[in-house]
Amino acid sequence: MESEIIRTDRFSVRYCSLNTLIIGSGAASLNAAVSLHSMGVEDIMIVTAELGGGTSNNAGSDKQTYYKLSLAGGESDSVREMAQDLFDGKCMHGDISLCEAQGSVQAFIKLVGLGVPFPRDKYGSFAGYKTDNDPRARATSAGPYTSGMIVKALAGEVHKRNIKVLDNHQVVELLTSGDGSRIIGAIAIDTMKLDPFDSFVVFNTVNIILGTGGPGEMYEDSVYPLSQTGSPGMAYRAGAAGQNLTESQFGIASMKFRWNLSGSYQQVIPRYFSTDSSGKDEREFLNDHFEDYRDLTRAIFLKGYQWPFDPLRIADSGSSLIDLLIWQEKVQKGRMVFIDYRKNLTWEEKETFDRGELDPAARDYLESSASLQETPLERLLSINRPAYELYRDHGIDLASEPLEIGICAQHNNGGLKANIWWESDLKHLFPVGEVNGSHGVARPGGSALNSGQAGSFRAAEFISRRYNSKPPDRDEFMVSAGNGIKQVFDTALKWLGSPDNKSGNQILSEMRHRMSYAAGIIRDRQNINEASEEAASLFKSAGSRFGASSTRELAACFRISDLCLTHFIYLEAIRHYIEEGGRSRGSYIVTGGVKSPLKGPAGNYYETELCRYDRDVESSIQEARFVNGKVSFTSTAVREVPEQNLWFEKVWKEYLEDNYIGDRDNSTNY
Ligand SMILES: Cc1cc2nc3c(=O)[nH]c(=O)nc-3n(C[C@H](O)[C@H](O)[C@H](O)COP(=O)(O)OP(=O)(O)OC[C@H]3O[C@@H](n4cnc5c(N)ncnc54)[C@H](O)[C@@H]3O)c2cc1C
């Protein structure tokens, strides 16, 4: 690794050259670093906006899930079956499904070895449970903070291996070769530097592993931790392709302290109510839409297992009807919505917890857990005390106050496109973790963490076998990167030259509001068209509305500008999907201009039609590219789960001869 200071007429720039720069310090990035190091690739560095920030280290639920191949008991399972189940979630390539299924055991056992406390019995069996979209019991959990524990275990390993970490560095640009075919470096801002003219760092790299997570700042109603901003825009600007950008997950979460209200939080059957914006006019709004007590309590109970909003679960008093009704209260009627553990819901004008009238599944579950106590709070304390304590630790006592909730963005199933070695269309750029859009429409709960671990390992394996070389010397690098670097400095000079332009936060809240309104669980054809046009025009004008007088403000301008492009691309993707005839699926319903209403007991909620995957736009993967200021789309047929020849001698020979990775120029890998 080489490092020096370069001076331009205005900037004093730190220059650094190395084999692989790993951006971000979430579970995926840290695993990439540890894996590379263990494979002998030591000329590496982690650069991160915030060590300890991001989703993995700060998000969770009552029982945060890790999805892997079943490893205990007598139930059969196989890599192929797991790959098929991932593939059956639709619009996920079969070869990627196979890699994620195959990589799951190795990744999981590595985490166990690093000390992540996944529960096991006295025989060492890792018991599993069923999660959403999981036909088996492949899920496991180390508790509410599973991903945080993974981060701590991997960060310990990074520290032990003396892997260099540059904290408080926000990467603002990815640099490409002259022909735009590959990544050659990056530019970051050291946000701790007082003088913005002193804050830039330029990296000359062979490879970049991008682990910057999901676009956490993009929605107003969001359960991503505040520290997770995400920054995929720079990859699109550099020319990388995205896929399945229409697919995100939304569900019920608390707003003051951002946390998923799944599992036990719903299984204890809490009370829901809404108020006007001043906290008056309290109403238990769900009651009007359910015909009887059993239907209502069953839907609430099922929200525990069926956390993400799902258009398939609205009809016949399905659990997603609850999300829909909350969304209507908040977004359409402008009311505040709360979940309350202090008392039971009101039915026929009196507070009721009628054990005899509960749905058998709910009653059996609560009975088996010895948790049929009188109030939701008592049931929660009985069934899952840590779930109560978690809120108490964040200054909220569920015994004395209700929680304000919303239908919040939680995960992006789509993201950057990559091949079976997690390399993007832009060669030498490896998106890992949530920024990689490997998932299809309906992923099993917990597969995000598995994908991050399996994928980052594969990226490291490929780099160690094919791209473990020195970066070019500085002069050669500057010939290719000079223009890209100049553009960033020119932009910085422009913003630093207009310190009074303080529209950044206003632009940010405008974008976030637009996304929650038009691109959340309800996607109306007309609204999307308007939102997309507004986003295009904001994207064109935003650059001249930013201004900065400090390093942090400058970094914020780059961050918000990145999001401006991202939200434009995402809205365009949704607009294109609907325009081409795409219907309700995943975690949203498409409304406007289509027939076949979804019916519920209280009538028709929305004019919509469910996706049947019998149209090209639904059955293929939508790919998006940002070229010359516009977003263009292609549709790619989904690749099946490949047939394998696993004859041992053949596999061994290919492995020994280093042929298993594929062609040396990588051109024939997807
Ligand atoms: C409430 C909630 C519950 C969830 N529950 C589950 C679950 O049960 N099971 C499951 O599988 N998944 C779950 N997920 C999803 C899963 O947690 C995430 O997909 C995963 O943790 C993302 O990990 P990551 O390493 O890709 O990114 P992150 O952990 O988000 O890390 C991103 C990193 O990139 C850094 N960064 C960002 N931009 C820049 C930049 N420009 N320059 C430098 N650094 C940058 C950040 O500081 C951070 O360190 C949940 C998510 C949420 C929000």
XYZ file of C-alpha atoms and ligand atoms in Angstrom:
723
model
C 0.000 0.000 0.000
C 1.443 3.364 -0.964
C 0.336 6.684 0.420
C 1.413 10.295 -0.198
C 0.073 13.858 -0.357
C -0.596 15.491 -3.715
C -1.183 19.242 -3.987
C -3.343 20.906 -6.637
C -3.776 24.684 -6.804
C -6.689 24.531 -4.314
C -6.689 21.089 -2.692
C -4.233 19.108 -0.647
C -5.138 15.505 -1.431
C -4.126 12.263 0.220
C -3.347 9.635 -2.427
C -3.362 5.940 -1.656
C -2.827 2.922 -3.901
C -3.716 -0.640 -2.980
C -5.123 -3.871 -4.371
C -8.632 -3.809 -2.858
C -10.579 -1.043 -1.189
C -13.564 -2.268 0.814
C -16.186 0.443 1.254
C -18.427 0.236 4.333
C -18.162 -1.615 7.622
C -21.402 -3.605 7.782
C -21.601 -7.379 8.046
C -20.903 -7.866 4.333
C -17.877 -5.559 4.072
C -16.265 -6.892 7.216
C -16.653 -10.452 5.978
C -15.155 -9.466 2.627
C -12.111 -8.036 4.405
C -11.649 -11.046 6.683
C -12.117 -13.461 3.776
C -9.622 -11.639 1.546
C -7.085 -11.539 4.325
C -7.490 -15.226 5.100
C -6.926 -15.964 1.397
C -3.631 -14.066 1.477
C -4.800 -10.800 -0.102
C -3.375 -8.366 2.429
C -2.994 -5.174 0.410
C -6.476 -4.082 1.443
C -8.207 -1.374 3.442
C -11.686 -0.725 4.796
C -12.939 2.807 4.329
C -16.187 3.640 6.058
C -18.462 6.581 6.716
C -18.966 5.340 10.261
C -17.471 2.372 12.037
C -20.376 1.068 14.112
C -22.921 2.740 11.801
C -25.065 1.054 9.152
C -27.926 -1.401 9.252
C -26.209 -4.583 10.389
C -24.876 -3.059 13.546
C -27.990 -1.113 14.480
C -31.122 -2.850 13.232
C -33.089 -5.846 14.351
C -36.421 -7.167 15.444
C -37.852 -9.288 18.230
C -35.819 -12.233 16.894
C -33.583 -11.198 14.023
C -33.322 -13.997 11.537
C -30.422 -15.681 9.763
C -31.459 -18.028 6.956
C -29.331 -21.070 6.156
C -29.555 -24.678 5.111
C -31.251 -26.809 7.804
C -28.550 -28.336 9.957
C -30.416 -30.273 12.616
C -33.010 -32.941 13.220
C -34.462 -35.503 10.878
C -36.058 -33.196 8.335
C -34.372 -33.546 4.979
C -32.902 -30.546 3.206
C -30.382 -30.041 0.432
C -28.459 -27.252 -1.232
C -30.534 -27.743 -4.359
C -33.831 -27.498 -2.490
C -32.728 -24.318 -0.754
C -31.545 -22.868 -4.083
C -34.902 -23.753 -5.608
C -36.770 -22.070 -2.745
C -34.749 -18.865 -3.187
C -35.361 -19.094 -6.925
C -39.105 -19.639 -6.408
C -39.305 -16.169 -4.853
C -39.382 -15.069 -8.543
C -37.035 -12.866 -10.546
C -33.912 -14.229 -8.863
C -31.323 -15.887 -11.090
C -30.948 -19.607 -10.386
C -27.139 -19.630 -10.468
C -27.041 -16.886 -7.828
C -29.614 -18.811 -5.749
C -27.378 -21.866 -5.941
C -24.316 -19.886 -4.811
C -26.221 -18.380 -1.873
C -27.614 -21.765 -0.845
C -24.261 -23.504 -1.223
C -22.415 -20.735 0.603
C -24.830 -20.665 3.506
C -23.349 -23.491 5.571
C -19.785 -22.272 5.242
C -20.768 -18.703 6.115
C -22.904 -19.757 9.059
C -20.317 -22.107 10.555
C -17.658 -19.414 10.196
C -19.825 -17.044 12.258
C -20.381 -19.744 14.864
C -16.606 -20.217 14.988
C -16.132 -16.497 15.536
C -18.428 -16.676 18.543
C -21.837 -15.519 17.291
C -24.146 -17.235 19.823
C -26.560 -19.103 17.552
C -28.499 -21.386 19.903
C -27.827 -25.123 19.896
C -28.833 -28.045 22.115
C -26.622 -30.362 24.112
C -25.855 -32.382 20.972
C -24.777 -29.269 19.106
C -27.911 -29.157 16.949
C -28.831 -25.755 15.558
C -32.603 -25.787 15.884
C -34.456 -23.874 13.198
C -37.818 -22.197 12.750
C -39.921 -21.109 9.797
C -39.663 -17.560 8.579
C -41.694 -15.804 5.870
C -41.469 -17.406 2.394
C -39.696 -20.385 3.947
C -41.182 -23.825 3.295
C -38.831 -25.408 5.862
C -37.464 -24.427 9.225
C -34.200 -22.995 7.947
C -34.174 -19.836 10.037
C -32.132 -19.297 13.153
C -31.484 -16.307 15.373
C -29.116 -15.145 18.063
C -31.815 -12.804 19.386
C -32.925 -9.255 18.561
C -29.379 -8.158 17.679
C -28.233 -11.038 15.455
C -26.680 -8.819 12.789
C -25.058 -6.589 15.413
C -23.445 -9.670 16.936
C -22.195 -10.693 13.499
C -20.643 -7.240 13.063
C -18.931 -7.415 16.432
C -17.519 -10.890 15.750
C -16.205 -9.906 12.314
C -14.894 -6.527 13.527
C -12.929 -8.399 16.215
C -11.391 -10.527 13.494
C -10.563 -7.444 11.386
C -8.814 -5.984 14.401
C -6.928 -9.215 15.151
C -5.681 -9.377 11.587
C -4.561 -5.731 11.682
C -6.606 -4.879 8.627
C -6.409 -1.141 8.109
C -9.659 0.776 8.683
C -10.182 4.416 7.687
C -13.132 5.576 9.771
C -15.165 8.756 9.117
C -14.441 8.684 5.407
C -17.399 9.065 3.083
C -16.743 7.812 -0.429
C -18.277 10.272 -2.883
C -17.206 8.988 -6.289
C -16.129 5.791 -8.019
C -13.530 6.323 -10.732
C -13.674 4.442 -14.025
C -11.226 3.653 -16.810
C -11.291 5.867 -19.905
C -13.548 3.434 -21.792
C -15.885 3.171 -18.801
C -15.591 -0.616 -18.658
C -14.002 -0.979 -15.244
C -13.529 0.607 -11.861
C -10.059 1.935 -11.112
C -10.460 3.849 -7.880
C -12.530 6.062 -5.623
C -12.589 9.450 -3.922
C -13.526 9.951 -0.275
C -13.942 12.890 2.073
C -12.397 12.665 5.529
C -15.290 14.141 7.493
C -13.113 14.822 10.560
C -10.904 17.317 8.714
C -11.759 20.891 9.604
C -10.575 22.326 6.303
C -12.605 20.969 3.366
C -9.730 21.764 1.003
C -7.660 19.312 3.023
C -10.249 16.567 3.257
C -10.078 14.585 -0.002
C -8.515 11.149 -0.340
C -8.003 9.534 -3.756
C -7.657 5.752 -3.997
C -5.939 3.981 -6.884
C -7.190 0.400 -6.749
C -7.369 -2.850 -8.659
C -10.696 -3.750 -7.041
C -13.443 -2.149 -5.050
C -15.769 -4.133 -2.838
C -18.824 -1.982 -2.308
C -20.670 -2.820 0.915
C -22.517 0.431 1.472
C -25.857 -1.226 2.318
C -29.403 -0.303 1.293
C -30.667 3.177 0.421
C -31.625 3.770 4.045
C -32.247 7.491 3.760
C -34.607 7.287 0.790
C -38.004 6.942 2.532
C -39.613 9.227 5.084
C -41.237 6.240 6.802
C -38.193 4.102 7.362
C -36.932 1.539 9.849
C -33.360 1.709 8.628
C -31.195 3.095 11.413
C -30.451 6.800 11.089
C -26.772 6.027 10.575
C -27.569 4.079 7.395
C -27.737 6.548 4.555
C -26.588 4.299 1.709
C -24.970 5.637 -1.435
C -25.657 3.495 -4.508
C -25.981 6.569 -6.751
C -22.221 6.750 -7.303
C -22.227 3.229 -8.763
C -25.052 4.075 -11.191
C -23.264 7.282 -12.159
C -20.134 5.244 -12.871
C -22.161 3.024 -15.219
C -23.056 -0.033 -13.137
C -26.426 -1.642 -13.853
C -29.177 -2.139 -11.300
C -31.807 -4.850 -11.221
C -35.198 -5.425 -9.580
C -35.104 -1.846 -8.266
C -38.881 -1.956 -7.968
C -38.646 -4.513 -5.149
C -38.359 -3.279 -1.568
C -39.919 -4.539 1.648
C -42.207 -2.493 3.861
C -43.834 -3.312 7.165
C -44.937 -2.118 10.585
C -42.232 -0.430 12.622
C -41.932 2.074 15.437
C -40.887 5.565 14.406
C -39.373 7.292 17.460
C -36.981 4.433 18.032
C -36.762 2.642 14.682
C -37.446 -1.056 15.165
C -39.422 -3.797 13.412
C -42.627 -4.796 15.162
C -42.682 -8.423 14.069
C -42.815 -11.748 15.939
C -43.772 -11.492 19.591
C -44.716 -7.828 19.243
C -47.749 -8.969 17.230
C -48.291 -12.471 18.584
C -49.372 -11.015 21.932
C -52.222 -9.264 20.059
C -51.725 -5.603 20.952
C -54.260 -2.832 20.438
C -54.006 -0.453 17.459
C -55.425 3.058 17.434
C -55.070 6.337 15.577
C -55.454 9.983 16.596
C -55.537 13.289 14.788
C -52.287 15.223 14.528
C -52.826 16.836 17.942
C -53.270 13.468 19.656
C -57.067 13.811 20.006
C -59.971 11.851 18.502
C -58.643 8.382 19.402
C -60.127 5.637 17.229
C -59.550 1.879 16.975
C -59.701 2.112 13.217
C -59.156 -1.591 12.439
C -62.523 -2.569 13.906
C -64.556 -1.176 11.010
C -62.832 -3.482 8.565
C -63.083 -6.870 10.275
C -66.327 -8.752 10.575
C -65.609 -10.477 13.842
C -63.207 -10.550 16.764
C -61.604 -13.781 15.608
C -60.708 -12.395 12.175
C -59.201 -9.247 13.652
C -57.126 -10.986 16.322
C -55.992 -13.642 13.821
C -54.775 -10.953 11.403
C -52.840 -9.180 14.172
C -51.381 -12.467 15.428
C -50.296 -13.455 11.905
C -48.462 -10.151 11.438
C -45.898 -11.724 13.747
C -44.929 -14.262 11.082
C -45.954 -12.322 8.026
C -44.162 -9.080 8.702
C -43.633 -7.565 5.240
C -46.685 -6.110 3.518
C -47.826 -8.593 0.862
C -50.669 -8.004 -1.617
C -51.429 -11.737 -1.518
C -52.386 -11.383 2.144
C -55.016 -8.662 1.993
C -58.153 -10.465 0.880
C -60.282 -12.453 3.362
C -59.101 -10.460 6.372
C -55.472 -11.286 5.673
C -52.681 -9.941 7.841
C -51.560 -7.356 5.271
C -54.950 -5.677 5.488
C -53.589 -4.219 8.725
C -50.643 -2.548 6.926
C -53.005 -1.216 4.311
C -55.333 0.300 6.908
C -52.439 1.856 8.803
C -51.161 3.361 5.550
C -54.596 4.823 4.812
C -54.845 6.362 8.280
C -51.414 7.934 8.077
C -50.856 8.839 4.475
C -54.367 9.446 3.198
C -56.030 10.802 6.327
C -52.962 12.426 7.889
C -53.565 10.790 11.294
C -51.015 9.334 13.718
C -51.130 5.581 14.341
C -50.081 3.781 17.523
C -49.645 0.255 18.820
C -50.485 -0.184 22.485
C -49.492 -2.932 24.930
C -51.124 -1.404 27.998
C -54.619 -2.664 27.333
C -56.561 -4.998 25.077
C -58.393 -3.916 21.960
C -61.978 -2.818 22.227
C -64.624 -5.056 20.672
C -68.329 -4.293 20.857
C -67.514 -1.272 22.978
C -65.593 -3.042 25.705
C -61.962 -3.925 26.278
C -61.731 -7.594 25.370
C -59.325 -10.490 25.468
C -61.626 -13.389 24.758
C -59.497 -16.554 24.905
C -62.401 -18.696 23.691
C -62.898 -16.548 20.609
C -59.242 -16.482 19.542
C -58.275 -18.248 16.351
C -57.035 -21.764 17.306
C -53.534 -21.047 15.919
C -53.184 -17.954 18.097
C -54.686 -19.605 21.182
C -52.523 -22.741 20.846
C -49.407 -20.653 20.401
C -50.080 -18.474 23.424
C -51.195 -21.451 25.494
C -48.098 -23.498 24.602
C -45.978 -20.499 25.562
C -47.899 -20.172 28.867
C -48.726 -16.647 27.771
C -52.478 -16.175 27.957
C -52.192 -13.402 30.544
C -54.683 -10.577 30.745
C -52.941 -7.635 29.000
C -50.746 -7.520 25.878
C -47.882 -6.245 28.051
C -48.132 -9.188 30.446
C -48.208 -11.564 27.506
C -45.167 -9.867 25.967
C -43.243 -10.054 29.237
C -44.105 -13.717 29.505
C -43.294 -14.685 25.954
C -40.294 -12.471 25.210
C -39.089 -10.213 28.018
C -36.033 -8.996 26.010
C -38.474 -7.562 23.442
C -39.888 -5.322 26.208
C -36.460 -4.513 27.627
C -35.170 -3.481 24.236
C -37.591 -0.546 24.132
C -36.920 0.277 27.772
C -33.191 0.422 26.941
C -34.043 3.021 24.321
C -36.028 5.192 26.699
C -39.515 3.847 25.892
C -41.545 2.019 28.541
C -44.252 -0.025 26.846
C -45.986 -0.258 30.215
C -46.703 3.434 30.219
C -46.825 4.668 26.623
C -47.994 3.532 23.194
C -45.608 3.401 20.241
C -46.091 5.575 17.212
C -45.846 3.377 14.126
C -45.783 3.542 10.346
C -45.434 1.308 7.323
C -41.715 1.627 6.933
C -39.144 0.768 4.281
C -36.939 -1.984 5.648
C -35.002 -3.676 2.884
C -34.230 -3.344 -0.796
C -34.433 -6.717 -2.536
C -33.148 -5.177 -5.757
C -29.919 -3.247 -6.156
C -26.754 -3.463 -8.209
C -26.509 -6.302 -10.698
C -23.622 -8.737 -10.337
C -22.524 -12.137 -11.595
C -21.990 -15.386 -9.681
C -18.747 -13.955 -8.258
C -20.565 -10.798 -7.161
C -18.734 -8.731 -9.795
C -20.866 -6.001 -11.356
C -21.148 -5.142 -15.047
C -18.395 -2.655 -14.288
C -15.413 -4.950 -13.989
C -13.474 -4.947 -10.701
C -16.458 -3.542 -8.792
C -17.981 -6.063 -6.376
C -21.248 -5.004 -4.713
C -21.802 -7.130 -1.596
C -24.543 -7.136 1.028
C -27.719 -5.158 0.575
C -26.343 -2.881 -2.144
C -26.243 -6.010 -4.319
C -29.693 -6.734 -5.727
C -29.402 -10.501 -5.851
C -32.838 -11.157 -4.314
C -36.012 -11.647 -6.241
C -39.532 -10.502 -5.448
C -40.255 -12.576 -2.334
C -37.167 -13.550 -0.404
C -37.275 -15.723 2.704
C -36.820 -13.670 5.874
C -33.184 -13.791 6.949
C -31.782 -14.423 3.482
C -30.393 -10.877 3.332
C -27.816 -11.643 5.988
C -26.976 -14.969 4.364
C -26.573 -13.344 0.966
C -24.227 -10.719 2.431
C -21.991 -13.382 3.958
C -22.061 -15.877 1.070
C -21.599 -13.142 -1.547
C -18.757 -11.294 0.132
C -16.880 -14.574 0.496
C -17.302 -15.291 -3.210
C -16.116 -11.801 -4.176
C -13.011 -12.363 -2.063
C -12.420 -15.784 -3.604
C -12.588 -14.371 -7.116
C -10.285 -11.461 -6.300
C -7.743 -13.757 -4.655
C -7.715 -16.044 -7.700
C -7.948 -13.553 -10.555
C -7.405 -9.965 -9.514
C -4.664 -10.140 -6.893
C -2.240 -7.787 -8.642
C -0.665 -4.422 -7.918
C -2.477 -1.260 -9.006
C -0.892 0.767 -11.837
C 1.659 3.435 -10.891
C 0.456 6.911 -10.060
C 1.132 8.504 -13.454
C -0.701 5.760 -15.303
C -3.608 5.989 -12.866
C -3.822 9.767 -13.253
C -4.053 9.502 -17.033
C -7.222 7.410 -16.649
C -8.649 8.961 -13.504
C -7.687 12.607 -14.014
C -10.958 13.726 -15.581
C -13.127 12.016 -12.950
C -11.076 13.541 -10.137
C -11.233 16.992 -11.717
C -15.017 16.798 -11.977
C -15.351 16.026 -8.270
C -13.031 18.884 -7.328
C -14.889 21.284 -9.650
C -18.181 20.293 -8.017
C -16.681 20.753 -4.547
C -15.337 24.181 -5.523
C -18.755 25.209 -6.804
C -20.499 24.179 -3.573
C -17.808 25.660 -1.341
C -18.125 28.861 -3.354
C -21.833 29.219 -2.461
C -21.900 28.752 1.299
C -25.284 30.441 1.585
C -27.106 27.880 -0.575
C -28.613 25.798 2.186
C -31.264 23.805 0.358
C -29.755 20.359 1.089
C -32.082 19.368 3.916
C -35.117 20.720 2.109
C -34.210 18.654 -0.973
C -33.694 15.617 1.226
C -37.094 15.866 2.896
C -38.798 16.511 -0.434
C -37.295 13.300 -1.870
C -38.091 11.217 1.185
C -41.671 12.394 1.288
C -42.082 11.678 -2.429
C -40.777 8.139 -2.031
C -43.016 7.273 0.930
C -46.044 8.754 -0.771
C -45.603 7.392 -4.302
C -43.223 4.443 -4.061
C -44.206 2.684 -0.826
C -46.843 -0.031 -0.516
C -49.351 1.837 -2.706
C -48.066 2.653 -6.181
C -50.604 4.575 -8.145
C -49.958 4.883 -11.867
C -50.728 8.612 -11.932
C -48.768 9.391 -8.766
C -45.727 7.535 -10.016
C -45.700 9.393 -13.310
C -45.853 12.715 -11.501
C -43.293 11.688 -8.884
C -40.887 10.510 -11.540
C -41.191 13.778 -13.465
C -40.629 15.776 -10.280
C -37.594 13.634 -9.451
C -36.142 14.175 -12.930
C -36.508 17.899 -12.634
C -35.099 17.969 -9.088
C -32.153 15.890 -10.247
C -31.422 18.426 -12.997
C -31.654 21.474 -10.751
C -30.374 20.199 -7.383
C -26.661 20.643 -8.184
C -27.038 24.422 -8.297
C -28.994 24.555 -5.032
C -26.306 23.014 -2.821
C -23.758 25.001 -0.871
C -21.247 24.246 1.883
C -19.085 26.113 4.348
C -17.484 23.145 6.129
C -16.215 19.634 5.416
C -19.304 18.045 6.926
C -21.600 20.226 4.887
C -19.643 19.401 1.763
C -19.942 15.677 2.505
C -23.695 16.129 3.067
C -24.038 17.821 -0.348
C -22.418 14.821 -2.035
C -24.588 12.410 -0.021
C -27.859 14.154 -0.824
C -26.867 14.571 -4.453
C -26.188 10.811 -4.604
C -29.658 10.145 -3.193
C -31.197 12.546 -5.666
C -29.952 10.387 -8.536
C -30.903 7.176 -6.726
C -34.496 8.237 -6.073
C -34.860 9.336 -9.693
C -33.619 5.939 -10.953
C -35.886 4.024 -8.539
C -38.972 6.034 -9.469
C -38.215 5.567 -13.143
C -37.902 1.816 -12.566
C -41.323 1.702 -10.884
C -42.853 3.893 -13.565
C -41.432 1.646 -16.302
C -42.661 -1.534 -14.576
C -46.215 -0.186 -14.316
C -46.204 1.301 -17.810
C -45.188 -2.075 -19.238
C -48.122 -3.737 -17.496
C -46.523 -4.855 -14.229
C -49.059 -5.646 -11.483
C -49.135 -5.879 -7.696
C -46.512 -8.172 -6.192
C -43.796 -8.382 -3.561
C -44.500 -5.648 -1.022
C -46.687 -3.215 -2.981
C -49.953 -2.896 -4.838
C -50.313 -1.133 -8.146
C -53.434 0.966 -8.452
C -55.089 2.998 -11.159
C -56.199 1.949 -14.599
C -56.442 -1.789 -13.926
C -59.375 -4.073 -13.190
C -60.181 -6.859 -10.715
C -60.591 -5.209 -7.328
C -59.076 -6.814 -4.266
C -62.005 -7.448 -1.946
C -62.163 -7.352 1.797
C -65.155 -7.625 4.128
C -65.616 -3.886 4.209
C -65.674 -3.621 0.432
C -63.134 -2.853 -2.214
C -59.959 -1.227 -1.031
C -58.151 -0.547 -4.278
C -58.602 -1.201 -7.943
C -55.748 -3.553 -8.568
C -54.700 -6.825 -10.111
C -52.214 -9.361 -8.798
C -49.059 -10.249 -10.698
C -49.272 -13.644 -12.396
C -45.799 -13.638 -13.960
C -47.353 -14.222 -17.377
C -46.114 -10.934 -18.842
C -42.515 -10.305 -19.836
C -42.168 -7.349 -17.464
C -43.195 -9.586 -14.554
C -41.406 -12.814 -15.394
C -38.103 -11.223 -16.467
C -35.641 -9.221 -14.427
C -35.805 -5.509 -15.075
C -32.317 -4.033 -15.440
C -31.728 -0.296 -15.208
C -28.801 1.798 -16.423
C -28.149 5.492 -16.063
C -26.750 6.751 -19.351
C -26.413 10.358 -20.540
C -28.793 11.724 -17.943
C -31.526 9.156 -18.675
C -32.484 5.793 -17.234
C -32.737 2.991 -19.779
C -34.216 -0.453 -19.184
C -33.678 -3.950 -20.488
C -35.443 -7.107 -19.502
C -33.327 -10.181 -18.857
C -34.746 -13.682 -18.770
C -34.300 -15.349 -15.400
C -31.554 -17.977 -15.470
C -32.659 -21.373 -14.092
C -30.898 -23.134 -11.218
C -28.052 -24.760 -13.209
C -27.682 -28.513 -13.535
C -24.382 -29.551 -11.998
C -21.982 -32.374 -12.719
C -20.669 -33.152 -9.263
C -18.559 -36.178 -10.174
C -15.834 -35.820 -7.567
C -12.782 -36.493 -9.790
C -13.970 -33.906 -12.300
C -14.576 -31.234 -9.680
C -11.216 -31.998 -8.038
C -9.297 -31.695 -11.324
C -10.933 -28.379 -12.212
C -10.206 -27.096 -8.735
C -6.556 -28.173 -8.790
C -6.095 -26.621 -12.212
C -7.804 -23.431 -11.063
C -10.424 -23.718 -13.772
C -13.465 -23.629 -11.550
C -13.513 -19.851 -11.344
C -14.158 -19.560 -15.094
C -12.263 -17.882 -17.896
C -9.271 -15.834 -16.891
C -10.595 -12.738 -18.649
C -13.925 -13.314 -16.887
C -15.753 -12.426 -20.072
C -17.863 -15.555 -20.183
C -19.087 -15.323 -16.620
C -22.481 -13.772 -16.323
C -35.157 -3.179 11.085
C -34.466 -4.167 10.202
C -34.570 -5.519 10.473
C -33.939 -6.444 9.650
N -34.049 -7.769 9.931
C -33.406 -8.666 9.157
C -33.468 -10.042 9.463
O -34.114 -10.472 10.417
N -32.769 -10.892 8.665
C -32.045 -10.469 7.577
O -31.438 -11.288 6.878
N -31.987 -9.159 7.280
C -32.630 -8.257 8.036
N -32.556 -6.938 7.720
C -31.722 -6.537 6.575
C -30.234 -6.635 6.932
O -30.041 -6.259 8.264
C -29.400 -5.750 6.016
O -29.710 -6.035 4.677
C -27.904 -5.974 6.229
O -27.561 -5.816 7.584
C -27.107 -5.014 5.362
O -25.751 -5.238 5.629
P -24.638 -4.552 4.737
O -23.331 -5.041 5.240
O -24.950 -4.743 3.305
O -24.813 -2.990 4.983
P -24.869 -2.127 6.317
O -24.796 -2.956 7.524
O -26.007 -1.210 6.178
O -23.508 -1.305 6.249
C -23.304 -0.282 5.326
C -22.005 0.386 5.655
O -21.630 1.255 4.615
C -21.226 2.496 5.155
N -21.406 3.485 4.097
C -22.548 3.820 3.445
N -22.291 4.721 2.489
C -20.948 4.947 2.531
C -20.055 5.762 1.786
N -20.501 6.532 0.800
N -18.749 5.747 2.093
C -18.270 4.965 3.079
N -19.061 4.178 3.823
C -20.389 4.161 3.545
C -22.082 2.664 6.398
O -21.524 3.579 7.319
C -22.057 1.224 6.927
O -20.862 0.995 7.643
C -33.183 -5.999 8.532
C -33.070 -4.637 8.262
C -33.717 -3.720 9.082
C -33.587 -2.257 8.778
